[in-house]
Coordinates of C-alpha atoms in Angstrom, one line a residue:
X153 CA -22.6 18.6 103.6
X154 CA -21.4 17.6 99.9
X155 CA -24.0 16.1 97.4
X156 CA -22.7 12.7 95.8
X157 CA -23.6 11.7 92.5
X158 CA -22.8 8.5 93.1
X159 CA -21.1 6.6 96.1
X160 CA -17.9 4.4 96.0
X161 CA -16.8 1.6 98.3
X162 CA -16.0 3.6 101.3
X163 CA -13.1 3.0 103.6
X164 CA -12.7 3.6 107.6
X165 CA -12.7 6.9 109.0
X166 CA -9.4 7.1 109.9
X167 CA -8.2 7.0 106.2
X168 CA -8.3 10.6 105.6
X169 CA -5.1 10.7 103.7
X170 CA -4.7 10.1 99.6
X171 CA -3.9 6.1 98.5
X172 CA -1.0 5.7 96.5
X173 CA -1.5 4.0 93.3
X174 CA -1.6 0.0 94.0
X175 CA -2.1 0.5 97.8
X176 CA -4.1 -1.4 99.8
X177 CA -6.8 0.4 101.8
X178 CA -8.6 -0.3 104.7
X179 CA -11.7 -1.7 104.6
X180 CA -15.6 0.4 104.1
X181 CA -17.1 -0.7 107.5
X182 CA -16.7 -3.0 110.3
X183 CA -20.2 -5.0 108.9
X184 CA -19.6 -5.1 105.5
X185 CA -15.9 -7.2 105.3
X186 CA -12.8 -7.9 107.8
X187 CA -10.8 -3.9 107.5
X188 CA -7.6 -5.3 106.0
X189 CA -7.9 -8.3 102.8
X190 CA -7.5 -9.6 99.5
X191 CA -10.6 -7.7 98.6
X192 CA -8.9 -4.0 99.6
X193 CA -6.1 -4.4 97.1
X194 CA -8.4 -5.9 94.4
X195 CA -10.8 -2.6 94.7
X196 CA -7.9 0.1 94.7
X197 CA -6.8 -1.9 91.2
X198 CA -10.7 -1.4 90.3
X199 CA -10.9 2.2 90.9
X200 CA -7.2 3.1 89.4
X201 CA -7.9 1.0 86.0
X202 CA -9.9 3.4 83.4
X203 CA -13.3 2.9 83.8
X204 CA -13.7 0.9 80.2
X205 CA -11.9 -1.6 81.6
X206 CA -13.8 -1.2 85.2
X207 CA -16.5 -4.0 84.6
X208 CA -14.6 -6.9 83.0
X209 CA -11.9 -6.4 85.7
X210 CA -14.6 -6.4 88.6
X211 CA -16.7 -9.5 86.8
X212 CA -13.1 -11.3 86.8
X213 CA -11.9 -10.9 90.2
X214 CA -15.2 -11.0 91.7
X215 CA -15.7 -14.5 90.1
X216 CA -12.0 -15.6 91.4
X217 CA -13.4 -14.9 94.6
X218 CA -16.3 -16.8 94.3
X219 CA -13.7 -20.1 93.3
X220 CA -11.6 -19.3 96.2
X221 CA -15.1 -19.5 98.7
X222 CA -14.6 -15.9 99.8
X223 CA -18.2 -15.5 99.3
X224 CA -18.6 -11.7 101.1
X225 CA -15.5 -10.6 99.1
X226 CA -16.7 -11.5 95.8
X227 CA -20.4 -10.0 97.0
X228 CA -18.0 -6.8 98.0
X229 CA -16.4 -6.9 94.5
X230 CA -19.4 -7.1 92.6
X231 CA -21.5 -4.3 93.9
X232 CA -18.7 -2.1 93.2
X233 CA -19.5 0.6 90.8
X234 CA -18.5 1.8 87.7
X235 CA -16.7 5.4 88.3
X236 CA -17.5 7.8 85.4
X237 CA -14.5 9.5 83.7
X238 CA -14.2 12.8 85.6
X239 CA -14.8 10.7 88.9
X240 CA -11.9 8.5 87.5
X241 CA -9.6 11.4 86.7
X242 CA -10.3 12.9 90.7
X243 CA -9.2 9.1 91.6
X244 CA -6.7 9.1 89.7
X245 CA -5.3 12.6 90.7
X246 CA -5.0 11.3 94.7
X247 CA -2.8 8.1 93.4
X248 CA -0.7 10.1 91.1
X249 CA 0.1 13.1 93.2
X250 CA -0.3 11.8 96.5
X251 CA 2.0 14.7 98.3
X252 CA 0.1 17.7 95.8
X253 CA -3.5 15.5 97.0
X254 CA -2.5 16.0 100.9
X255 CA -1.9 19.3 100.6
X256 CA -4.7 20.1 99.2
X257 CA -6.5 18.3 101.9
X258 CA -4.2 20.2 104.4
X259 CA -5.5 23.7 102.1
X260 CA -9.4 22.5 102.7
X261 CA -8.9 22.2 106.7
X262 CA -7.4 25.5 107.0
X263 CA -10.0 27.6 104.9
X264 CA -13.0 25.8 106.5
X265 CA -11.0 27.1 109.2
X266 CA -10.9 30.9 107.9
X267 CA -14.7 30.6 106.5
X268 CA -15.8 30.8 110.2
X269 CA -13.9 33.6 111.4
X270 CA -13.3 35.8 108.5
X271 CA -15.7 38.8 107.3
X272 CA -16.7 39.0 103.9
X273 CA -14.0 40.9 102.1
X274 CA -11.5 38.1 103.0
X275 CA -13.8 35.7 102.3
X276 CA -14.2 37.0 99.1
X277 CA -10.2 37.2 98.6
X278 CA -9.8 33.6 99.6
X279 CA -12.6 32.1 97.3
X280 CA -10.9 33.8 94.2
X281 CA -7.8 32.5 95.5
X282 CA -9.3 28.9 96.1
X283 CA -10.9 29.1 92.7
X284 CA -7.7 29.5 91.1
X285 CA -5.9 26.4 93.0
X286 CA -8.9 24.3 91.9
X287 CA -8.8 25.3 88.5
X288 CA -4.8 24.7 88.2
X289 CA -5.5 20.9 90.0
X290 CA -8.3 20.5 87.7
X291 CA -6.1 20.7 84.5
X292 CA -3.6 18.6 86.6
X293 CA -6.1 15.7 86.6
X294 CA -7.1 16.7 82.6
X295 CA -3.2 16.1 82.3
X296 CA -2.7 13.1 83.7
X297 CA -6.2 11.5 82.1
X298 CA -4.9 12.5 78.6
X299 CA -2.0 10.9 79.5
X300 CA -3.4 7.8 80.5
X301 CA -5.4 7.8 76.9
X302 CA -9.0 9.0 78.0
X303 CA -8.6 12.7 77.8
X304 CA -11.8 14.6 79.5
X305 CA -14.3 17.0 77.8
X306 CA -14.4 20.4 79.1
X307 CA -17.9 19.2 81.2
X308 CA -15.9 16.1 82.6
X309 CA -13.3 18.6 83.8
X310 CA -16.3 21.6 85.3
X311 CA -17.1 17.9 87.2
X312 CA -13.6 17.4 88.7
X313 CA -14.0 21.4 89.8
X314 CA -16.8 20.7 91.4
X315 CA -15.1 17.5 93.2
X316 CA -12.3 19.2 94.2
X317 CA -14.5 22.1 95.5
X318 CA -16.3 20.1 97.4
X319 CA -13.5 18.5 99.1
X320 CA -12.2 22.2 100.4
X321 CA -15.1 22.6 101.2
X322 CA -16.8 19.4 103.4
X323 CA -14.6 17.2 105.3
X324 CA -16.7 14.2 104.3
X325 CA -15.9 15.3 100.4
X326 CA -12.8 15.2 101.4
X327 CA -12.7 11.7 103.1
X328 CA -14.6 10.1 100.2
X329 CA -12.0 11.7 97.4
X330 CA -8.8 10.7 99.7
X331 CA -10.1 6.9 99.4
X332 CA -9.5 6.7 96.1
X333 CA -12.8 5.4 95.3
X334 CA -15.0 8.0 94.0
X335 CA -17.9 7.1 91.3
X336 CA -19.8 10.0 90.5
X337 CA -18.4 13.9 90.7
X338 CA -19.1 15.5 94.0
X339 CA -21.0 19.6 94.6
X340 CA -19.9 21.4 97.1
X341 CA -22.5 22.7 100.0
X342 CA -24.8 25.5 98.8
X343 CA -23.2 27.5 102.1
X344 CA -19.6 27.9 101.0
X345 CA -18.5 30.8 99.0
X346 CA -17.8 29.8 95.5
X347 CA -15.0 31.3 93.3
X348 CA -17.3 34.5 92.0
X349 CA -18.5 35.3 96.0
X350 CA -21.1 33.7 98.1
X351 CA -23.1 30.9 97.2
X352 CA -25.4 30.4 99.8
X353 CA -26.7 32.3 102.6
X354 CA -24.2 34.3 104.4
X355 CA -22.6 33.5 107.9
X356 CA -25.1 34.0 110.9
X357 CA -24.7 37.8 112.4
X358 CA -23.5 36.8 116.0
X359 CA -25.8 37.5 118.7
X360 CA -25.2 40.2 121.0
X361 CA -26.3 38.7 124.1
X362 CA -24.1 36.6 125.6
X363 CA -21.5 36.2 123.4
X364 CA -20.6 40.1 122.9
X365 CA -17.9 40.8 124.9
X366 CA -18.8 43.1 128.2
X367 CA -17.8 46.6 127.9
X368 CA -14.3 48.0 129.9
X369 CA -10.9 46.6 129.7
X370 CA -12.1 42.9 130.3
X371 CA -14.2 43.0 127.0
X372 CA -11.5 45.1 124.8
X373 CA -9.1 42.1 125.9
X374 CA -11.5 39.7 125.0
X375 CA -12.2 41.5 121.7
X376 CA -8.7 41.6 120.8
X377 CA -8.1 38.4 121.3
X378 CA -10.4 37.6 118.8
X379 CA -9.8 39.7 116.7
X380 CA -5.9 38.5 116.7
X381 CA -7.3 34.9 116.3
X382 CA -8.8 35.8 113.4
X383 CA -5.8 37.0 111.7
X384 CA -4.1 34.0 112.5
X385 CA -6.4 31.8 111.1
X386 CA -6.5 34.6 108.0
X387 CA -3.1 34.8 107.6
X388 CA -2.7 30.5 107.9
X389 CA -5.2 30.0 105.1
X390 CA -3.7 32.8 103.1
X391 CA -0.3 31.0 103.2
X392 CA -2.0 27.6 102.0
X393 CA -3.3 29.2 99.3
X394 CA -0.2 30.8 98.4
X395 CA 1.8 27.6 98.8
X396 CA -1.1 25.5 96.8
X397 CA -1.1 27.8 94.1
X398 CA 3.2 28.0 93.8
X399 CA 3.1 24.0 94.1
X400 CA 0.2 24.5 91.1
X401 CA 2.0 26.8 89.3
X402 CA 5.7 24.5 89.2
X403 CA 3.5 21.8 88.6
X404 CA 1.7 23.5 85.6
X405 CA 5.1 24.8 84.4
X406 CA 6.8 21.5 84.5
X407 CA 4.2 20.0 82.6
X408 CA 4.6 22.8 79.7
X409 CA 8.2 22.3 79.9
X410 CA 7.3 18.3 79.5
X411 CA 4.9 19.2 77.2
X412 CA 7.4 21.3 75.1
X413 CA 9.9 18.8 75.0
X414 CA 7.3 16.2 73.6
X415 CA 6.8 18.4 70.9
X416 CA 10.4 18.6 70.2
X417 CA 10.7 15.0 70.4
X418 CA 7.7 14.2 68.4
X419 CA 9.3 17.1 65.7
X420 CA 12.9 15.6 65.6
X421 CA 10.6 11.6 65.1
X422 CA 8.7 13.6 62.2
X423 CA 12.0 14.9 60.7
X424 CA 13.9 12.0 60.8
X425 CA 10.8 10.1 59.7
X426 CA 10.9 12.4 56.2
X427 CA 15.0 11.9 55.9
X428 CA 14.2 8.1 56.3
X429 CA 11.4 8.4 53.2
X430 CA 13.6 10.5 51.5
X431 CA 16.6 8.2 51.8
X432 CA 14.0 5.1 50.9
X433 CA 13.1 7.1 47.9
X434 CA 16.8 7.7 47.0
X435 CA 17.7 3.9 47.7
X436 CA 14.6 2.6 45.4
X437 CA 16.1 5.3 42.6
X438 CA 19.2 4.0 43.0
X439 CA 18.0 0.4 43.2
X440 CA 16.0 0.9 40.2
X441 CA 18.8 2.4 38.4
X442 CA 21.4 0.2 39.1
X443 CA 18.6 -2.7 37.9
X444 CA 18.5 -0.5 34.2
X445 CA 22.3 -0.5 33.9
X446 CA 22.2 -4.2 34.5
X447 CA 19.5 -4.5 32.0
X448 CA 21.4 -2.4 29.8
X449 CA 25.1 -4.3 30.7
X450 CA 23.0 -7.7 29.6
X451 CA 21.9 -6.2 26.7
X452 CA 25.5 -4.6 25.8
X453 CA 26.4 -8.4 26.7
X454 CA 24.3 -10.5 24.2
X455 CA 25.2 -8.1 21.4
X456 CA 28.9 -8.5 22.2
X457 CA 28.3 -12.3 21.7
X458 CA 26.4 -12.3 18.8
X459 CA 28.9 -9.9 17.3
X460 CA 31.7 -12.6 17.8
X461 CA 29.8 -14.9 17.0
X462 CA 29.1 -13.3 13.6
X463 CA 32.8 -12.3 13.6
X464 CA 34.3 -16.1 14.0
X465 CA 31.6 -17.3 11.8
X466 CA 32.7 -14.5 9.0
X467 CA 36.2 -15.5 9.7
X468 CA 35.4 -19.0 8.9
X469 CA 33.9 -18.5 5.7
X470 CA 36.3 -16.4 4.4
X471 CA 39.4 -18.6 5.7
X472 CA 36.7 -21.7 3.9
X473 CA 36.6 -19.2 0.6
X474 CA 40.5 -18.9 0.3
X475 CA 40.9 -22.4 0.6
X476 CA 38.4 -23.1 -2.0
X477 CA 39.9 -20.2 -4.5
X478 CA 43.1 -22.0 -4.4
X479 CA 41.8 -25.4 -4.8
X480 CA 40.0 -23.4 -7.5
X481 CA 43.3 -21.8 -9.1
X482 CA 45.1 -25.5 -8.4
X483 CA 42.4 -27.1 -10.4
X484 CA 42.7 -24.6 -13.4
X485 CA 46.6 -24.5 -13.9
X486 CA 46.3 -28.3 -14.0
X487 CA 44.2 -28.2 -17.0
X488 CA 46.2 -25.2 -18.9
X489 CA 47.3 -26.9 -22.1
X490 CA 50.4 -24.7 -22.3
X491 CA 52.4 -26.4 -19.3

């Protein structure tokens, strides 16, 4: 069995598949609260809100539960626990990629599947395989967490590995990460293969007697049987690999193409932020320029004015001195003694 770190709100054993964002579950257990309620929805909004917001959303609808007299809900709602990030980012993986989460789940069942019939070669094959479907999932949930605002560490993400290994390879892993509800990372059992080769003990050696098949025809038949069955379930788990790691690979490129285009985007804001400066700097020239010509116009203005005001005044006092030099020249012919 998987070791958890911490345990979230459980739901009933028949929810094996990955909630959707905003979904109501069912409920943990038939003792703690009624399997469908208020309480379900309010705990799936818990568990997909980043966990900085976890507490003040819990204390807020626990205590509205509490007003409303639903006394075992708001008890329900208050012993819910705080996820940590990477357990946050495997949550929030499942209600992001519900279809890429149930295949995976689908990609767990069949190589649990192969780990009990196949020999060690393919064992080794598949576990490279797996490692590289966990590790393109992984940066999946790394992806989506940045994108949310709370991007992980590079020990947040070895934690979602280990989640995500665990759920491939214990089906009770893979229960408690399809709820939606995790709160601590998850290990996967110390008797599954890990991605380098084994990391436990290796399968029991069958015992001979009774289970070898009898010598003759009768036990070639049976032996060929087997050995056809394990083929099967070989070539089954070798296909879910191969589809897991295509649907990781389209998913990874699509990101880098989203990723790409971002940049592009974010390039083209930067340029057109730097023509918009530029043009700022060229209207405040132009603004400042235009407010020197007016300067200058006003200036041109006032002299303009006090030239003609000079002129007229000029004008007057020489129109003012003609009139007095003839008054002048009257005065003196009126005196001549000759006339």
């Amino acid at each position: 069995m998987s070791t958890r770190r911490e345990d979230g709100p459980g739901r009933r054993d028949g929810d094996r598949g990955p909630v959707p964002v905003g979904s109501a579950g069912s409920a943990g257990s038939a003792e703690d609260a009624p399997s469908v309620g208020p309480v379900e929805s309010v705990l799936d909004l818990l568990y997909a809100a980043p966990p900085s917001d976890f507490v003040s959303l819990r204390e807020r609808h626990a205590g509205a539960a509490r007003s409303a007299g639903r006394k075992e809900d708001a008890r329900r709602l208050h012993a819910a626990r705080r996820p940590t990030l990477a357990a946050w980012a495997a949550n929030l993986l499942t209600r992001s990629l519900p279809e890429e989460s149930r295949r995976f789940l689908e990609l767990g069942r069949a190589l649990r599947e192969a780990y009990r019939a196949l020999d060690a070669d393919g064992l080794k094959e598949l576990s490279a395989q797996r490692r590289s479907v966990v590790t393109a999932l992984s940066r999946q949930a790394a992806g989506l967490a940045r994108e949310a605002g709370h991007p992980l560490s590079e020990g947040a993400r070895r934690e979602v590995e280990s989640t995500l290994l665990a759920v491939l390879a214990d089906p009770a892993a893979a229960e408690q990460w399809a709820g939606g509800r995790l709160t601590g990372s998850l290990t996967p059992p110390s008797d599954f293969p890990s991605g380098g080769g084994r990391s436990g003990p290796a399968p029991r050696e069958r015992p001979t007697r009774p289970h070898d098949p009898p010598e003759g025809p009768a036990g070639d038949e049976l032996a060929e049987r087997r050995r056809r069955r394990r083929q099967e379930e070989q070539a089954r788990a070798e296909r879910a690999v191969e589809r897991a790691a295509r649907e990781a690979h389209d998913r990874r490129a699509e990101r880098e193409d989203a990723d790409a285009a971002s940049r592009r985007a974010g390039e083209a804001v930067d340029r057109a932020r730097e023509e918009v400066s530029a043009a700022e700097r060229r209207l405040r020239e132009a603004h400042a320029e235009l407010a020197r010509a007016e300067r200058e116009l006003g200036t041109a203005r006032e002299r303009e004015h006090t030239t003609a005001q000079a002129l007229d005044r000029a004008e007057r006092e020489a129109r003012d001195a003609a009139r007095e030099a003839d008054r002048t020249a009257g005065r003196a012919e009126r005196r001549d003694p000759r006339d």
